[in-house]
Coordinates of C-alpha atoms and ligand atoms in Angstrom, one line a residue:
X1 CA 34.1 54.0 11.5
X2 CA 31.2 51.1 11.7
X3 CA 28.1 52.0 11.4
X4 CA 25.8 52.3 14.6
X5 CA 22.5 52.2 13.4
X6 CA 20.5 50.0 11.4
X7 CA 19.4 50.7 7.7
X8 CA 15.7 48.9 8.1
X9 CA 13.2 48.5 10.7
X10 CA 13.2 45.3 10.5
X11 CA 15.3 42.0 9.0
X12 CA 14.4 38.7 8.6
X13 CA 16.9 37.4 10.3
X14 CA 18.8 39.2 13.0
X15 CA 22.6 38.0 14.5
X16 CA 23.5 39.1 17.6
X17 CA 27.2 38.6 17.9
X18 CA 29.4 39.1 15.2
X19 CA 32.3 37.3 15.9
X20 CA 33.2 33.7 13.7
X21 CA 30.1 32.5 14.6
X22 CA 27.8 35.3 13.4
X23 CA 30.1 36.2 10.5
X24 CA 29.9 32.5 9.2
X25 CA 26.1 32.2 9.7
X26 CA 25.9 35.3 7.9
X27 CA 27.7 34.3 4.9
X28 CA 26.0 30.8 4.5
X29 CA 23.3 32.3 5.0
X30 CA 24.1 34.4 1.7
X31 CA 25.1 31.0 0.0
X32 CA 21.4 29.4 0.2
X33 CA 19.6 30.1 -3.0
X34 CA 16.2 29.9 -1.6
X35 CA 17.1 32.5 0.8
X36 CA 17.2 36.5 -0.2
X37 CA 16.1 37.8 2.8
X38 CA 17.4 41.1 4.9
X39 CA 20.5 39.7 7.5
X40 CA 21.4 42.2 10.2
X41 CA 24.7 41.3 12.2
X42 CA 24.9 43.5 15.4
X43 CA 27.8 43.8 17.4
X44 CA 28.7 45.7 21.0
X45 CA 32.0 46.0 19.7
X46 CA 33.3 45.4 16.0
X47 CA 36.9 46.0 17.1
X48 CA 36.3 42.5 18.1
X49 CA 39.6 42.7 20.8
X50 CA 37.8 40.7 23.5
X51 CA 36.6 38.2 21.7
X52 CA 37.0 34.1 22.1
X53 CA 37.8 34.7 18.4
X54 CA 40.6 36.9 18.9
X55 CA 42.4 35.4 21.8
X56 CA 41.9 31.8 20.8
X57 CA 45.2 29.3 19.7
X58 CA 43.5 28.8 16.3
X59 CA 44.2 25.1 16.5
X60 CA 41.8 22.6 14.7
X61 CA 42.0 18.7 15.8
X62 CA 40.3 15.5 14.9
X63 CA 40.2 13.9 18.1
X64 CA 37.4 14.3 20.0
X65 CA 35.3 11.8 21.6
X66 CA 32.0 12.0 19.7
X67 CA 31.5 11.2 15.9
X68 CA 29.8 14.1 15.3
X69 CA 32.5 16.4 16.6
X70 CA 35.1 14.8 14.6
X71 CA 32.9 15.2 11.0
X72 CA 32.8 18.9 12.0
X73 CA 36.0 19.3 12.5
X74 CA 36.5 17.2 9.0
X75 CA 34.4 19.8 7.1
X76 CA 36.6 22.8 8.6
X77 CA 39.4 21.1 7.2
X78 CA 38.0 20.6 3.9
X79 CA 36.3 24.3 4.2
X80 CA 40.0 26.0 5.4
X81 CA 42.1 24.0 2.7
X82 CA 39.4 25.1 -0.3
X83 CA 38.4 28.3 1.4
X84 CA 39.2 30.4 -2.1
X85 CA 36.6 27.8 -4.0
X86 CA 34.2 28.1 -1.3
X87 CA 34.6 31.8 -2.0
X88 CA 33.2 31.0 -5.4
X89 CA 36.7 31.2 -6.7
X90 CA 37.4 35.0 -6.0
X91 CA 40.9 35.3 -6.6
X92 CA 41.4 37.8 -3.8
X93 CA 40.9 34.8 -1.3
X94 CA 44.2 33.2 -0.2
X95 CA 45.4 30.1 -0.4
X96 CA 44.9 28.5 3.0
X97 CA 46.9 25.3 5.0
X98 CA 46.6 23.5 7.9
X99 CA 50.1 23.1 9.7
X100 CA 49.5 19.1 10.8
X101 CA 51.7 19.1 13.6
X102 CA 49.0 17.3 15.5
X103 CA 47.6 17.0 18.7
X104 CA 49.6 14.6 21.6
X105 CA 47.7 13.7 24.2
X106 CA 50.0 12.1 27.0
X107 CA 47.9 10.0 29.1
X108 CA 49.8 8.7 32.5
X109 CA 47.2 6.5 34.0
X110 CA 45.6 3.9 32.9
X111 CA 42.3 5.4 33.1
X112 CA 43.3 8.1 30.6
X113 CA 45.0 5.5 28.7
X114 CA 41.7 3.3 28.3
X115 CA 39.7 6.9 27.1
X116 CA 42.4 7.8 24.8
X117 CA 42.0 4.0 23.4
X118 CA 38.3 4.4 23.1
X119 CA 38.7 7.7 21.2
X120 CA 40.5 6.3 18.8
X121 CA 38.1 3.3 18.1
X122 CA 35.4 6.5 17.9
X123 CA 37.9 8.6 15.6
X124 CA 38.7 5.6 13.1
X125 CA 34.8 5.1 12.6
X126 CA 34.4 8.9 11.4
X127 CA 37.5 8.5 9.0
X128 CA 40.4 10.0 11.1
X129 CA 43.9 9.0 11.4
X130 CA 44.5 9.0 15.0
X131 CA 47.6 7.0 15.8
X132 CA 48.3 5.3 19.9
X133 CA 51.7 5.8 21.0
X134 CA 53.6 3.6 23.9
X135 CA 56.5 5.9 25.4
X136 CA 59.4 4.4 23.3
X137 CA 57.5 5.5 20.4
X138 CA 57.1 9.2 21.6
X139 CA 60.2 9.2 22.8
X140 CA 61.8 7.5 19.7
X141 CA 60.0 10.5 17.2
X142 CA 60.1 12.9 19.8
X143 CA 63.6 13.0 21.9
X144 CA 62.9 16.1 23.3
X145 CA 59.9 14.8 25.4
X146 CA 60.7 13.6 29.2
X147 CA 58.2 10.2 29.1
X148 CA 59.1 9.0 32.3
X149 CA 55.8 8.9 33.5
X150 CA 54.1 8.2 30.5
X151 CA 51.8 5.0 29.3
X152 CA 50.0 6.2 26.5
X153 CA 50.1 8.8 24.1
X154 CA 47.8 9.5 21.0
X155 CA 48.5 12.1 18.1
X156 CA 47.1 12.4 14.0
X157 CA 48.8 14.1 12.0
X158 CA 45.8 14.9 9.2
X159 CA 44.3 17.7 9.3
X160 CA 45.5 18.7 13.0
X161 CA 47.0 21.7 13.7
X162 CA 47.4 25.6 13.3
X163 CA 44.9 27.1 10.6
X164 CA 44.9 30.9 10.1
X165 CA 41.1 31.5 11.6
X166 CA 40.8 35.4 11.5
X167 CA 41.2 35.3 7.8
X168 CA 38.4 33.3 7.5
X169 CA 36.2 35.2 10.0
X170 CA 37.7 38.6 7.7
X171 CA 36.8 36.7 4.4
X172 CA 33.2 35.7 5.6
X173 CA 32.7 39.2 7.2
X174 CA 33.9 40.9 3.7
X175 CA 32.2 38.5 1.4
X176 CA 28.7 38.8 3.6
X177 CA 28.7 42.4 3.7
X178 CA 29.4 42.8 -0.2
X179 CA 26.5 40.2 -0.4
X180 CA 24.2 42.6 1.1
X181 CA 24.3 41.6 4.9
X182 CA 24.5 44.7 7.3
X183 CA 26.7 44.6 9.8
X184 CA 26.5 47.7 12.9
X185 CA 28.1 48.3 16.2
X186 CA 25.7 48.3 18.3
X187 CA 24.8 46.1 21.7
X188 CA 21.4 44.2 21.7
X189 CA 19.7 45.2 25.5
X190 CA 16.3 44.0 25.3
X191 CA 13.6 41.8 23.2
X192 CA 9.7 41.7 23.2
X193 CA 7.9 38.6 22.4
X194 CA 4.0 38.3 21.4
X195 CA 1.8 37.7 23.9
X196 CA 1.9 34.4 23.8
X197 CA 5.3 34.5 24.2
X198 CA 6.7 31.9 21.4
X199 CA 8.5 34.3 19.2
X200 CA 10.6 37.1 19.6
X201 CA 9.3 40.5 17.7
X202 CA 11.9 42.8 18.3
X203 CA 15.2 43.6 19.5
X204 CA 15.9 46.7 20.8
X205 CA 19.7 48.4 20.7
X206 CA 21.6 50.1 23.1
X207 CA 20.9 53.1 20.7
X208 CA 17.1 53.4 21.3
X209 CA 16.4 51.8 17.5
X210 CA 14.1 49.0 17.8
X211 CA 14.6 46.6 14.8
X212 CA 11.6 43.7 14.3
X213 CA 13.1 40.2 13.3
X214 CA 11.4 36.9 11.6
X215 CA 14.2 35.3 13.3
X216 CA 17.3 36.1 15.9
X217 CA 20.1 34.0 16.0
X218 CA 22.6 34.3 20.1
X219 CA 25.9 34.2 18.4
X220 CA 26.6 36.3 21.5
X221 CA 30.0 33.7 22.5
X222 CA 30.5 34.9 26.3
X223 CA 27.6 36.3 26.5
X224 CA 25.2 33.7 25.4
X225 CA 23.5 33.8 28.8
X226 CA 22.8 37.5 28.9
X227 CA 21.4 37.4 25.3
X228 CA 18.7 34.4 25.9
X229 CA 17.6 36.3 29.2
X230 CA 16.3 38.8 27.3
X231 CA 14.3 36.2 25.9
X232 CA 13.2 35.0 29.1
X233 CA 15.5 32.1 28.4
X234 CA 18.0 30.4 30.9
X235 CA 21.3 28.9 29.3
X236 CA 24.0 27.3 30.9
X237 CA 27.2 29.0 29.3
X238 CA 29.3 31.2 31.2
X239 CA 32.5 32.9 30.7
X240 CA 35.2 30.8 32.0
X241 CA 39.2 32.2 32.1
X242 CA 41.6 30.8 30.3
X243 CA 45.8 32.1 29.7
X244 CA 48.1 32.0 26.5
X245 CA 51.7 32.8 26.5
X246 CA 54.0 33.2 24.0
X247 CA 57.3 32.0 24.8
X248 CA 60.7 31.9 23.1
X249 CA 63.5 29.2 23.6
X250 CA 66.6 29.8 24.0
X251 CA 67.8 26.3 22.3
X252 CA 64.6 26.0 20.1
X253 CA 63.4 22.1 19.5
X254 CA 64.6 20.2 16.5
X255 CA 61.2 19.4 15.2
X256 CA 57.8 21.1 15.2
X257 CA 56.3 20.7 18.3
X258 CA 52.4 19.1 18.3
X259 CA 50.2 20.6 20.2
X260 CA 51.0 18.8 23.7
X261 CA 48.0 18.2 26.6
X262 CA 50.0 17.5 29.1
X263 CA 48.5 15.4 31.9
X264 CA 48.8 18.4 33.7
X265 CA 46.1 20.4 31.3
X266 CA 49.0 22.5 30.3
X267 CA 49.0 22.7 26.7
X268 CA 52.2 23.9 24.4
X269 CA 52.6 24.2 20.8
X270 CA 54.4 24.9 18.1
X271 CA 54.8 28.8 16.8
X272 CA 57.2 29.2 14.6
X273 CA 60.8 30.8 14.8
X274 CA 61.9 29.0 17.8
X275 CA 58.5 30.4 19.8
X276 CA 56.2 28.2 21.4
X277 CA 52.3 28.8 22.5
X278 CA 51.1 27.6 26.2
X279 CA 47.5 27.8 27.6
X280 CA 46.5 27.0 31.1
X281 CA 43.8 28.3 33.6
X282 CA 43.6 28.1 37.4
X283 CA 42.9 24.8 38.9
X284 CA 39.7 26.6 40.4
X285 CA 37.7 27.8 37.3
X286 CA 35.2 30.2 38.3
X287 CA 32.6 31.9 35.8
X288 CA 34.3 35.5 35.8
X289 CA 33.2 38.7 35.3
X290 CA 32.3 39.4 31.3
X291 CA 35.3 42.1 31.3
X292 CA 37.4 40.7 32.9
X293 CA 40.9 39.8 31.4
X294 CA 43.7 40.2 34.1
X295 CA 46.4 38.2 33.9
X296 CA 47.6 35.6 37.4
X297 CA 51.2 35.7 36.9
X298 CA 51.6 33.5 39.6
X299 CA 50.2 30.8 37.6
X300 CA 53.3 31.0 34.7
X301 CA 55.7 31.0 37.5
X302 CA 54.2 28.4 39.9
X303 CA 52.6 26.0 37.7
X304 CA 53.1 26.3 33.8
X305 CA 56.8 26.7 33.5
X306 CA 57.8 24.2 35.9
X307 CA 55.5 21.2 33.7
X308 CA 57.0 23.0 30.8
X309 CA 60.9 22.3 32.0
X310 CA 59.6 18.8 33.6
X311 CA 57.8 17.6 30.3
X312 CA 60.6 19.4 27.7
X313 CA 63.7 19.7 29.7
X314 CA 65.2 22.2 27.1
X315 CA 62.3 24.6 27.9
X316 CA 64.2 25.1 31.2
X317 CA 65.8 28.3 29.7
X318 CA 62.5 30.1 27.9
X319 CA 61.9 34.0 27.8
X320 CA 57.5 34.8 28.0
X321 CA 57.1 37.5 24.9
X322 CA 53.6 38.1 25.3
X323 CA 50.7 36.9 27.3
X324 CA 46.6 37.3 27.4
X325 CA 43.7 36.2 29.2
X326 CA 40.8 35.4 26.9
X327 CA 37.3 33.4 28.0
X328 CA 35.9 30.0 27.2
X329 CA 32.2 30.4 26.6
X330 CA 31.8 27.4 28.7
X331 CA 28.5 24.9 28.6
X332 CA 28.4 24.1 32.0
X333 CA 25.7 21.3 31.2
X334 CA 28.1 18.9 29.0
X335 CA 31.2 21.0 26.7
X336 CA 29.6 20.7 23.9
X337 CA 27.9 22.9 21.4
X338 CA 24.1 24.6 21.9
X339 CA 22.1 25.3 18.5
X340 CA 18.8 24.8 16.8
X341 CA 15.6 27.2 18.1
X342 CA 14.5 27.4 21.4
X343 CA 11.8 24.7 22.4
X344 CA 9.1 27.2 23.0
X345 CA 10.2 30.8 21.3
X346 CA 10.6 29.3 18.1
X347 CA 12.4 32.0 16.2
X348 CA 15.1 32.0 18.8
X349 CA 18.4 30.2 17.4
X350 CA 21.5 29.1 19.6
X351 CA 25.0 29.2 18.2
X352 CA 26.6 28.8 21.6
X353 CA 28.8 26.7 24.3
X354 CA 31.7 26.1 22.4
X355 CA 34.0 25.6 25.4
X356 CA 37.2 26.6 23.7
X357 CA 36.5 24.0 20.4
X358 CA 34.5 27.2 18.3
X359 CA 37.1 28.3 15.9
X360 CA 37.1 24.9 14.0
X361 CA 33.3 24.5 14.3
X362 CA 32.3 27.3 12.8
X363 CA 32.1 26.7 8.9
X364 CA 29.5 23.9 10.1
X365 CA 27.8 25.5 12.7
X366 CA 27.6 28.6 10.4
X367 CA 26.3 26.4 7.0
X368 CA 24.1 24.1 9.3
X369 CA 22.4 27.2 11.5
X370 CA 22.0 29.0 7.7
X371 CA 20.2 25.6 6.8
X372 CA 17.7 25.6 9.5
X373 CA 16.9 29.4 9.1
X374 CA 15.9 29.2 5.5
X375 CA 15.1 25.0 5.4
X376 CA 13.7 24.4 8.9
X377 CA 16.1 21.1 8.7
X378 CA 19.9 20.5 8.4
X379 CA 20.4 19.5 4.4
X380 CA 24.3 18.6 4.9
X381 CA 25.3 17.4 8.1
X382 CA 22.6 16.6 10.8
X383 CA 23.9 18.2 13.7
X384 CA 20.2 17.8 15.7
X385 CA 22.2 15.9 18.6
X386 CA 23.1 19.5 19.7
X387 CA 19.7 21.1 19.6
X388 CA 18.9 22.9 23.1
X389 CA 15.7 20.4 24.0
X390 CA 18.6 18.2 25.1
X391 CA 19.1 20.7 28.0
X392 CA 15.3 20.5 29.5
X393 CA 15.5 16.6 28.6
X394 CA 18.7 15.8 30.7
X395 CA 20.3 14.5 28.0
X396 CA 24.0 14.7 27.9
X397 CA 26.1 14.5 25.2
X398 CA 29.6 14.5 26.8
X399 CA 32.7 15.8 24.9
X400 CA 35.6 14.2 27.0
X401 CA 37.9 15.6 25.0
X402 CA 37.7 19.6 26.1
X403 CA 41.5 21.3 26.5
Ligands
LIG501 C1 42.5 31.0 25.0 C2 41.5 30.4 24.0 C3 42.0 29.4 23.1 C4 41.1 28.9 22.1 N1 41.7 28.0 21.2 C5 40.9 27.5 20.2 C6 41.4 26.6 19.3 O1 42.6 26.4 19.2 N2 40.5 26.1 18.4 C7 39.2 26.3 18.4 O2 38.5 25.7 17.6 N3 38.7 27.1 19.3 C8 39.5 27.7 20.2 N4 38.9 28.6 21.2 C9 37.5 28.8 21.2 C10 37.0 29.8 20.2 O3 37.8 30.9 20.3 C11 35.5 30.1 20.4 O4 34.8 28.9 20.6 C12 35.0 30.9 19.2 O5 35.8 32.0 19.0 C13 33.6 31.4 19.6 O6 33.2 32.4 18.7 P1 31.9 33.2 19.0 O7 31.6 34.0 17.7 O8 30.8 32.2 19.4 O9 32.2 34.1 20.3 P2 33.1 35.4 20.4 O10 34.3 35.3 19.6 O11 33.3 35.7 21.9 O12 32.1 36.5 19.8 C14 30.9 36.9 20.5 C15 30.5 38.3 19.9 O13 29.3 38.6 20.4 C16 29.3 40.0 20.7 N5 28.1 40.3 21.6 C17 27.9 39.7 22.8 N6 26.8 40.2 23.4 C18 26.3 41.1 22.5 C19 25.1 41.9 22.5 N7 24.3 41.9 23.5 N8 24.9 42.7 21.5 C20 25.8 42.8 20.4 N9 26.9 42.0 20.4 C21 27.1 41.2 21.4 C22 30.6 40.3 21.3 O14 31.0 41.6 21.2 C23 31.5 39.4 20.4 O15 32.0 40.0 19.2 C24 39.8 29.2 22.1 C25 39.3 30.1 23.0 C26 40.1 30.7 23.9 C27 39.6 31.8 24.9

């Protein structure tokens, strides 16, 4: 059984959320030696089974449209693949891989065409190996794709792929709380600020326990919104539906399948065994309830299937073995991460908006939030771009590239 209630009275630093993003801020946080301070990591529920984390495709790519974004992604690769000497060489760690299958993107207009061309200019800056595609070329190292109506595709095949996330979140959660970091099941309801309301002095817990912080850190996924309103802070992330299925074939492909966005939005992958994983959502894509995971299984039959069979004609003949609805903690503002302290309660840290791109990002969200919590300053990567005065300001930093 967790525990519920909190050893101290109060923490330096206090996580609320305790999925990959709290457990990796955690454990960088244990990795700065200027920094032995009391870490509390609260979660509402430490089963963790409606989590982004849990119901995500665990897929890391370099191709996205901003430099940053593709330098994060660079350091989860380098992170993942040396995750045992990261670990400080404990030889319980495993040995971790990326599966480079890579990401196709299949662009059928010209407009996609001309982003997909500029991504690449954008990805070869940062060091990535994305590669443009005309449809005899897909079609010559793919024969299983129907290109008909295709102009453009564009796929790396470094570092892009499936990674095995939840041992990483388990290995920062284990190696945190052997480091001394609490971790209790508990759900944050409420803050108080001073009176003149620039830092937060306490969070108080479902429980009744009311734990002062020097810091608090909304690792809250979903949730973000809920958490900053307790702060008296408005955040533009909501909880956003998206479906998985796992499907088998009955004549599997002859080669691994990269992950495929389909002009469509469908997306299909690769699972090993003759299974494949697809995601879609509806083409309406309301904020929904936080609890709410029911499946539309009108949307496999009506939709996702059919662009399955058109794009891979042999995935006419599949059998679904198991499906799930999981939420996108979606930043309505511009897709793209929220972090740094609040512009006026300036102990009050965002880890949030990760619109379905979090997995990968964590190991530099995690080190970079530990850095500004004990440095005041990113020390590795400068990730500043994302800090939340962009959201007051107006000023967008647009990921084109969200699945
Ligand atoms: C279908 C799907 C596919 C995805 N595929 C990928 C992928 O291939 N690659 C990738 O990089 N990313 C992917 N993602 C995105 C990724 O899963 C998320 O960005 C990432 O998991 C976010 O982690 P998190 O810790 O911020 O949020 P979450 O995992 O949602 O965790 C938030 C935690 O906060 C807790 N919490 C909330 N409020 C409170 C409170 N008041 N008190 C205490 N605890 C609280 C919750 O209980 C929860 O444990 C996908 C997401 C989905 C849904």
């Amino acid at each position: 059984m967790p525990l519920t209630k909190p050893l101290s009275e109060n923490y330096d630093v206090i996580i609320i959320g305790g999925a990959i993003m709290g457990a990796s801020t955690a454990w960088f946080l244990t990795e700065q030696p200027d920094f032995d301070g009391r870490v509390l990591v609260v979660d509402r529920d430490m089963s963790y089974e409606n989590t982004s984390t849990m119901h995500a495709n665990s897929c890391m790519r370099q191709q996205f449209s901003t430099e940053l974004n593709v330098r994060i992604s660079q350091f989860a690769a380098d992170f993942v693949k040396n995750l045992r000497n990261y670990m400080g060489g404990d030889s319980r760690v495993p040995d971790l891989s990326i599966q480079s299958f890579g990401y196709m993107y299949l662009a059928d207009t010209q407009a996609f065409a001309d982003v997909l061309r500029a991504c690449q200019t954008v990805q070869h800056r940062a060091g990535a190996a994305t590669q443009l595609m005309s449809a005899e070329e897909i079609k010559a190292a793919y024969p299983f794709y129907n290109v008909d109506d295709i102009l453009l595709g564009s796929i790396n095949h470094v570092d892009e792929g499936y990674w095995d996330a939840i041992a990483v979140f388990d290995w920062w959660r284990r190696s945190a709380r052997e480091r001394g970091v609490e971790f209790i099941e508990n759900e944050a309801v409420a803050m108080t600020k001073t009176a003149a309301g620039d830092r937060v002095q306490s969070v108080t817990l479902a429980s009744g326990d009311v734990v002062s912080c020097g810091q608090v850190v909304n690792a809250s996924g979903p949730r973000a919104t809920r958490t900053s309103q307790m702060a008296g802070i408005v955040l533009p992330v909501e909880p956003r539906k998206r479906y998985s299925w796992v499907f088998s074939a009955q004549t599997p492909l002859d080669r691994p399948l990269p992950l495929t966005i389909d002009p469509s939005g469908v997306h299909v992958r690769e699972n090993g065994g003759g299974t494949y994983q697809a995601g879609a959502h509806s083409d309406v894509d309301p904020a929904v309830d936080y609890d709410d995971f029911t499946m539309d299984h009108a949307i496999w039959q009506d939709h996702v299937w059919p662009v399955l069979a058109t794009r891979i004609p042999q995935f006419e003949a599949i059998k679904v073995q198991t499906e799930w609805a999981g939420h996108y903690a979606m930043n309505t503002f511009d897709h793209n991460a929220i972090m740094g302290a609040h512009t006026e309660v300036e102990n009050f840290f965002f880890l949030n908006g990760f619109s379905g791109h979090g997995l990968q990002q964590s190991p530099a969200m995690g080190r970079g939030t530990a850095e500004l919590l004990v440095h005041g300053a990113y020390q590795t990567l400068d990730m500043s771009e994302f800090n939340y005065d962009r959201i007051p300001a107006g000023r967008k930093i647009v990921e084109t590239a969200v699945i």
